[in-house]
Amino acid sequence: MDFITQLLNGLGLGSIYALIALGYSMVYGIVQLINFAHGDIIMVGGYALYVMLVIAGMPLWLAVLAPIVVCGLAGVLIERLAYQRLLTHNAERISLLITALGVSIFLQNLFMLLFKSDAKTMPPMFGSGVFELGGLSVTYSTLINIVVSVVMMIGLQMLVNRTKIGKAMQATSEDAGAAKLMGINTNKIIIITFAVGSILAAVGAVLYCNTYPQIKPTMGNLLGLKAFVAAVLGGIGSIPGAMLGGYLLGVLEQLTKAYITTEVTDAVVFAILIVVLLVRPAGLMGKNRKEKV
Amino acid sequence: MGKLKKKTGAYYLVNTVLTAILFTVLFLLISGRTLNNYWSGVVVLICINVILAVSLNLVTGILGQLVLGHAGFMLVGAYAAANFTRAVVTNGTMSLYVALPIAMVIGGLVAAVFGVVIGIPALRLRGDYLAIITLGFGEIIRVMANASFLQPVTNGAMGLSVKTFSNRTDPGAMFVFAFVVMALVIVISYTFGRSRHGRSVIAIREDEIAAEAMGVNTTYYKLFAFVLAAFIAGVAGALYAHHIGMIDPSKFDFNRSVEILIMVVLGGMGSISGSVISATVLTILPELLRGFSDYRMLLYSIILICVMLFRPSGLLGRYEISLPKLVDKLLHRKEKAAKTGEA
Amino acid sequence: MALLETKDLGIVFGGLKALDDVYLKIEEKEIIGLIGPNGAGKTTVFNLLTGVYTPTKGAIRFMGKSIIGKKPYQINRIGIARTFQNIRLFKAMTVLDNVKVAMQQHRRYNVVSAMFRLPPYWKEERKMTEEARELLKIFDMEDVAEQQASNLPYGQQRKLEILRALAARPKLLLLDEPAAGMNPTETHELMETIRRIREMFGVAILLIEHDMSLVMGVCERIYVLDYGTLIADGTPEEIRSNEKVIKAYLGG
């Protein structure tokens, strides 16, 4: 029973990774950029929630909307201000990466100045009770995490497969040049992709704050990195892949913590990344792309 | 060809003389205590940062791959060297003057071993993936250095005290070591870049598939550049440890890697003189702007983004400033001025 | 013994047979054409011969020895050099350095000599510069030696690629559409150049080309590929009148 409890806890944690991983995966699919700043978007979402809930004292239902709006805007703003010029000029990949890194450092230091570098505690929000059945005992928040992530994924799948915008996204990701020729406004699609990815991260941020009620300006580093590992594990560019990778990573991390070691758990996560990249760089559900000679 | 060799010979001479003058002036300023302890320390730090930037430039500039774990190699070199000097200097086997050079080599070699172990898997990947995987390795190294089972070697987050030269009796010692290593590293990375080995590495940067098709063993040369950079970073770590006298893993975190990267990027990826200039400026600047220390990284990040947006090749691009050429120009101008004066 | 011989060569990409049953035989100093409609698998043949891809079946023997499983750089050192359909020069390097990269497998000195500029460095680099300049002279490119490769006009870039491949001193030179993007005069010049290369360097040449006047004018024998299989081989006259070839090209 303990094992199943740990498994569910892992899935709960993995749900958060999955939601963040989706953003990495979608952006990478469209502009082939590891958006280093994506992890920090979660941090931004966390602080947005904190400001509304604790400082402004808004009711929960209203406060929860704040990170979604703020993150969505932040994602679009980052794309406009930092990446767009490079993307339209077809800049070298290394320049894009360094810019993304710059944005990440900027956000962290900005929030350090605004809120100081020490951690802030979030008040309890929802699902704090414990669900018990037989020997099984998990918090409701864990179950909420899983349900919300599944709902979000289904929604995203529908957006991508059933709507015009989704089809345009797929086309842009397949071949941006051709998509442009077919009359797709790729610029707009890129913005939408950043917005959707950031909104998913905002949902992840709310769930994270509810499960682990502490935020600080550097929280996005490790969280973002792990979510990225999840995206690579599942196959970057693939939506179901990002979800699968997120769940797998969450479970693996939880089981490592529970049964092996807590001290070097993060090292284990990176070891997983390294093994995946070496054995199957396209990930579990990704497509293999080879350079044409 | 004969003419070219003669010219190169003259260039060597000018460079050597100018370097010697710089060294002498700084040494006199430091050992004569004209510069106080604090600023002497900054000069040594500049040398160390130049070493780090020039070494990272080997991978990021010449090989063209983004590496985000350079501080990890520095950490490994620092701890290896520190443990060595702690052992041999404490029990009186040798003085620090003899032990430090050996410690630097040890630090470099241990870092190089890590470079091989990390490089072999990592260099199978390119671009973004390589960046992430080196970031991952850098973090693993730091997490491990904090782990309890390595306490005897690292003393964990408490920090490890390192042997240093006495500031009272010999204030110039650390500077001499740092400057000599720096000069050597600059020379080596310059000549490396203009040899068949460096040419192979640059060819890989330009077009890996074509390089391989022209007989370049790409795996070997990529690893070579990577390991050479790791070795030098290890040496720099050893110097750093013996300069500040107290090390702990947080001194070698992701932010440190980023700082080194910023120096390389701002100076111009691929330009050694660019790395030297920006490492110097970016070491002095924060000292001058003490009051703004909270804003330092914020400012850095904005500069970094702006440089990427408006001048992606950095300050100098791949251009190298040549001192002898500058001297040449100045002399010629004087000659011309003298001639027009006569007329 | 033939210089290069392939038997039953084939490769499968994701369940699709890209090449099947390819038999090639090239003697020393021969000039051979490899033609076929777009997507027939011509470049794939080059990629197999140079080790970019590993064949799923068949044999490749070069100077009597199998080269399957060897890496591209090893195959280049054994004596097969190539050019690329979409020019792949080392753009930010000078013309001279582009040539030197291919040359330096024959002019070795160790890394210590390089870093401290010891005598072996000077000796080998001087020889390499001399050889590279001589090579450039043959192709009338001596005056652009110090220019950055990306600054050359298109025709000279194509020429530099051939030259760079020759700098590796190959026994077999593979040219992938050398006349692409050239006007008739330039193509005619190229024909002369190809013949001259064979005489001066004693290499065999296998070339992929769409320009029929070039292929028919310079090649001694021609192989024709269609849908990944060989449909004909023979002298230019034989190929010109071959029913299957005509059909493949007319899309019948």
Coordinates of C-alpha atoms in Angstrom, one line a residue, chain A:
Chain A
M1 CA 0.0 0.0 0.0
D2 CA 2.8 2.3 0.9
F3 CA 4.2 1.8 -2.6
I4 CA 0.9 2.8 -4.2
T5 CA 0.8 5.9 -2.0
Q6 CA 4.2 6.8 -3.1
L7 CA 3.2 6.2 -6.7
L8 CA 0.3 8.5 -6.4
N9 CA 2.4 11.2 -4.7
G10 CA 4.8 10.8 -7.6
L11 CA 2.0 11.3 -10.1
G12 CA 0.9 14.4 -8.2
L13 CA 4.4 15.9 -8.5
G14 CA 4.7 14.6 -12.0
S15 CA 1.5 16.5 -13.0
I16 CA 3.2 19.8 -12.2
Y17 CA 6.3 18.8 -14.2
A18 CA 4.0 17.7 -17.0
L19 CA 2.2 21.0 -17.2
I20 CA 5.5 22.9 -17.3
A21 CA 7.0 20.4 -19.7
L22 CA 4.2 21.1 -22.2
G23 CA 5.3 24.7 -22.5
Y24 CA 8.9 23.7 -23.2
S25 CA 7.8 21.2 -25.7
M26 CA 5.4 23.4 -27.6
V27 CA 7.8 26.3 -27.8
Y28 CA 10.6 24.0 -28.9
G29 CA 8.4 22.4 -31.5
I30 CA 7.7 25.7 -33.1
V31 CA 10.9 27.8 -32.8
Q32 CA 13.5 25.1 -31.8
L33 CA 14.5 27.1 -28.7
I34 CA 15.0 25.9 -25.2
N35 CA 13.2 28.7 -23.4
F36 CA 15.3 28.9 -20.3
A37 CA 13.0 31.6 -19.0
H38 CA 10.1 29.2 -18.9
G39 CA 11.0 27.9 -15.5
D40 CA 11.0 31.5 -14.2
I41 CA 7.5 32.0 -15.6
I42 CA 6.4 29.6 -12.8
M43 CA 8.1 31.8 -10.3
V44 CA 6.4 34.8 -11.7
G45 CA 3.1 33.0 -11.4
G46 CA 3.8 32.0 -7.8
Y47 CA 4.5 35.7 -6.9
A48 CA 1.4 36.9 -8.7
L49 CA -0.6 34.5 -6.6
Y50 CA 1.2 35.6 -3.5
V51 CA 0.6 39.3 -4.1
M52 CA -3.1 38.7 -4.8
L53 CA -3.8 36.3 -2.0
V54 CA -1.6 37.5 0.8
I55 CA -0.8 41.2 0.1
A56 CA -4.0 42.2 -1.5
G57 CA -6.2 39.8 0.4
M58 CA -8.3 38.8 -2.6
P59 CA -10.6 35.8 -2.4
L60 CA -9.1 32.5 -3.7
W61 CA -11.1 32.2 -6.8
L62 CA -10.0 35.6 -8.0
A63 CA -6.4 35.3 -6.9
V64 CA -6.0 32.1 -8.9
L65 CA -6.8 34.0 -12.1
A66 CA -3.9 36.4 -11.5
P67 CA -1.1 34.0 -12.3
I68 CA -2.9 32.9 -15.5
V69 CA -3.2 36.5 -16.7
V70 CA 0.3 37.6 -15.6
C71 CA 2.1 34.6 -16.9
G72 CA 0.3 34.7 -20.2
L73 CA 1.3 38.3 -20.6
A74 CA 4.8 37.7 -19.4
G75 CA 5.2 34.9 -22.0
V76 CA 4.1 37.1 -24.8
L77 CA 6.1 40.1 -23.7
I78 CA 9.3 38.0 -23.4
E79 CA 8.7 36.7 -26.9
R80 CA 8.1 40.2 -28.3
L81 CA 11.0 41.9 -26.6
A82 CA 13.7 39.3 -26.4
Y83 CA 13.2 36.6 -29.1
Q84 CA 11.2 38.1 -31.9
R85 CA 14.0 40.1 -33.4
L86 CA 16.3 37.1 -33.4
L87 CA 13.7 34.8 -34.8
T88 CA 12.9 37.0 -37.7
H89 CA 16.5 37.6 -38.5
N90 CA 17.2 33.9 -38.4
A91 CA 19.9 34.4 -35.8
E92 CA 22.3 31.7 -34.8
R93 CA 20.9 29.2 -32.3
I94 CA 23.6 30.0 -29.7
S95 CA 22.5 33.7 -29.7
L96 CA 18.9 32.6 -29.0
L97 CA 20.0 30.4 -26.2
I98 CA 22.1 33.1 -24.6
T99 CA 19.2 35.5 -24.9
A100 CA 16.9 33.0 -23.2
L101 CA 19.5 32.6 -20.4
G102 CA 19.6 36.4 -20.1
V103 CA 15.9 36.6 -19.7
S104 CA 16.0 34.0 -17.0
I105 CA 18.7 35.8 -15.0
F106 CA 16.8 39.0 -15.5
L107 CA 13.5 37.7 -14.1
Q108 CA 15.2 36.1 -11.1
N109 CA 17.1 39.2 -10.2
L110 CA 14.2 41.5 -10.8
F111 CA 12.1 39.5 -8.3
M112 CA 14.9 39.3 -5.9
L113 CA 14.9 43.1 -5.9
L114 CA 11.1 43.3 -5.6
F115 CA 10.5 40.6 -3.0
K116 CA 14.0 39.9 -1.4
S117 CA 15.7 36.6 -1.9
D118 CA 14.3 34.7 1.1
A119 CA 11.4 32.3 0.7
K120 CA 7.8 33.4 1.2
T121 CA 5.2 31.0 2.7
M122 CA 1.9 30.6 0.9
P123 CA -1.3 30.1 3.0
P124 CA -3.2 26.8 2.6
M125 CA -5.5 27.0 -0.4
F126 CA -7.5 24.0 -1.3
G127 CA -7.5 20.2 -1.0
S128 CA -5.6 20.1 2.3
G129 CA -7.4 17.1 3.6
V130 CA -6.3 13.5 3.4
F131 CA -8.0 10.9 1.4
E132 CA -8.0 7.5 2.9
L133 CA -9.0 4.1 1.6
G134 CA -7.8 0.9 3.1
G135 CA -4.1 1.5 3.8
L136 CA -4.0 4.2 1.2
S137 CA -3.6 7.8 2.2
V138 CA -3.0 10.7 -0.1
T139 CA -3.8 14.4 0.2
Y140 CA -6.6 15.7 -1.9
S141 CA -4.2 18.2 -3.4
T142 CA -2.3 15.3 -5.0
L143 CA -5.5 14.0 -6.6
I144 CA -6.4 17.5 -7.7
N145 CA -3.0 17.9 -9.4
I146 CA -3.5 14.7 -11.3
V147 CA -7.1 15.5 -12.4
V148 CA -6.2 19.1 -13.4
S149 CA -3.2 18.0 -15.5
V150 CA -5.2 15.4 -17.3
V151 CA -8.0 17.9 -18.0
M152 CA -5.5 20.5 -19.3
M153 CA -3.9 17.9 -21.5
I154 CA -7.1 16.9 -23.1
G155 CA -8.0 20.5 -23.6
L156 CA -4.7 21.2 -25.2
Q157 CA -5.0 18.1 -27.5
M158 CA -8.4 19.4 -28.6
L159 CA -7.0 22.9 -29.2
V160 CA -4.1 21.5 -31.3
N161 CA -6.1 18.9 -33.3
R162 CA -9.6 20.3 -33.6
T163 CA -9.2 24.1 -34.1
K164 CA -7.8 26.1 -36.9
I165 CA -5.2 27.7 -34.7
G166 CA -4.1 24.3 -33.6
K167 CA -3.7 23.1 -37.2
A168 CA -1.7 26.2 -38.0
M169 CA 0.5 25.4 -35.0
Q170 CA 1.1 22.0 -36.3
A171 CA 1.9 23.3 -39.7
T172 CA 4.3 25.9 -38.4
S173 CA 6.1 23.3 -36.3
E174 CA 6.4 21.0 -39.3
D175 CA 7.8 23.6 -41.7
A176 CA 7.6 27.3 -40.8
G177 CA 8.7 28.4 -44.3
A178 CA 6.0 26.4 -46.0
A179 CA 3.4 27.4 -43.5
K180 CA 4.1 31.0 -44.2
L181 CA 3.8 30.4 -47.9
M182 CA 0.4 28.8 -47.3
G183 CA -0.8 32.1 -45.8
I184 CA -0.4 31.2 -42.1
N185 CA 0.7 34.1 -40.0
T186 CA 3.5 32.3 -38.3
N187 CA 4.4 35.3 -36.2
K188 CA 0.9 35.2 -34.6
I189 CA 1.2 31.4 -34.1
I190 CA 4.5 31.9 -32.3
I191 CA 2.9 34.4 -29.9
I192 CA -0.1 32.1 -29.3
T193 CA 2.2 29.3 -28.6
F194 CA 4.2 31.3 -26.0
A195 CA 0.9 32.4 -24.4
V196 CA -0.6 28.9 -24.2
G197 CA 2.7 27.5 -22.8
S198 CA 2.9 30.2 -20.2
I199 CA -0.7 29.8 -19.2
L200 CA -0.1 26.1 -18.7
A201 CA 2.9 27.0 -16.6
A202 CA 0.7 29.3 -14.5
V203 CA -1.7 26.4 -13.8
G204 CA 1.4 24.5 -12.8
A205 CA 2.5 27.3 -10.6
V206 CA -0.9 27.4 -8.7
L207 CA -0.8 23.6 -8.2
Y208 CA 2.8 23.9 -7.1
C209 CA 2.1 26.6 -4.5
N210 CA -0.8 24.6 -3.2
T211 CA 1.3 21.4 -2.8
Y212 CA 4.6 22.9 -1.7
P213 CA 3.6 26.2 -0.1
Q214 CA 6.8 28.1 -0.5
I215 CA 8.1 30.5 -3.2
K216 CA 11.4 32.2 -3.8
P217 CA 12.9 34.0 -6.8
T218 CA 15.2 31.1 -7.8
M219 CA 12.5 28.4 -7.5
G220 CA 12.2 28.3 -11.3
N221 CA 15.7 27.1 -11.8
L222 CA 15.4 23.6 -10.6
L223 CA 11.7 23.2 -11.3
G224 CA 12.2 24.4 -14.9
L225 CA 15.2 22.2 -15.4
K226 CA 13.3 19.2 -14.2
A227 CA 10.3 20.0 -16.4
F228 CA 12.7 20.3 -19.3
V229 CA 14.1 16.9 -18.4
A230 CA 10.6 15.6 -18.5
A231 CA 10.0 17.1 -21.9
V232 CA 13.2 15.5 -23.3
L233 CA 12.3 12.2 -21.7
G234 CA 8.9 12.2 -23.3
G235 CA 10.2 13.5 -26.6
I236 CA 10.4 17.2 -27.1
G237 CA 7.7 18.6 -29.5
S238 CA 5.2 15.9 -28.5
I239 CA 2.2 16.8 -26.3
P240 CA 1.4 13.3 -25.0
G241 CA 5.2 12.8 -24.7
A242 CA 5.6 15.8 -22.4
M243 CA 2.8 14.5 -20.2
L244 CA 4.2 11.0 -20.1
G245 CA 7.7 12.4 -19.3
G246 CA 6.3 14.6 -16.5
Y247 CA 4.5 11.7 -14.8
L248 CA 7.5 9.3 -15.2
L249 CA 9.9 11.8 -13.8
G250 CA 7.6 12.6 -10.9
V251 CA 7.2 9.0 -10.0
L252 CA 10.9 8.2 -10.4
E253 CA 11.8 11.2 -8.2
Q254 CA 9.3 10.3 -5.5
L255 CA 10.4 6.6 -5.5
T256 CA 14.1 7.6 -5.3
K257 CA 13.3 9.9 -2.3
A258 CA 11.2 7.3 -0.6
Y259 CA 13.3 4.2 -1.0
I260 CA 16.9 5.2 -2.0
T261 CA 18.2 8.6 -1.1
T262 CA 17.0 12.1 -0.4
E263 CA 20.4 13.7 -0.5
V264 CA 21.2 13.4 -4.2
T265 CA 17.7 13.1 -5.7
D266 CA 18.5 16.0 -8.1
A267 CA 21.6 14.3 -9.2
V268 CA 19.5 11.2 -10.1
V269 CA 17.1 13.4 -12.1
F270 CA 20.0 14.7 -14.2
A271 CA 21.5 11.2 -14.5
I272 CA 18.1 10.2 -16.1
L273 CA 18.4 13.1 -18.5
I274 CA 21.9 12.1 -19.5
V275 CA 20.9 8.5 -20.1
V276 CA 17.9 9.4 -22.1
L277 CA 19.9 11.8 -24.3
L278 CA 22.4 9.2 -25.0
V279 CA 20.2 6.2 -25.5
R280 CA 17.2 7.8 -27.2
P281 CA 17.8 11.5 -27.9
A282 CA 14.4 11.8 -29.6
G283 CA 12.7 10.7 -26.3
L284 CA 10.0 8.1 -25.7
M285 CA 7.5 9.6 -28.1
G286 CA 9.5 12.0 -30.2
K287 CA 10.4 11.9 -33.9
N288 CA 14.0 11.3 -35.0
R289 CA 15.2 14.2 -37.1
K290 CA 18.5 13.8 -39.0
E291 CA 20.4 16.5 -40.8
K292 CA 20.2 16.2 -44.5
V293 CA 23.6 15.8 -46.3

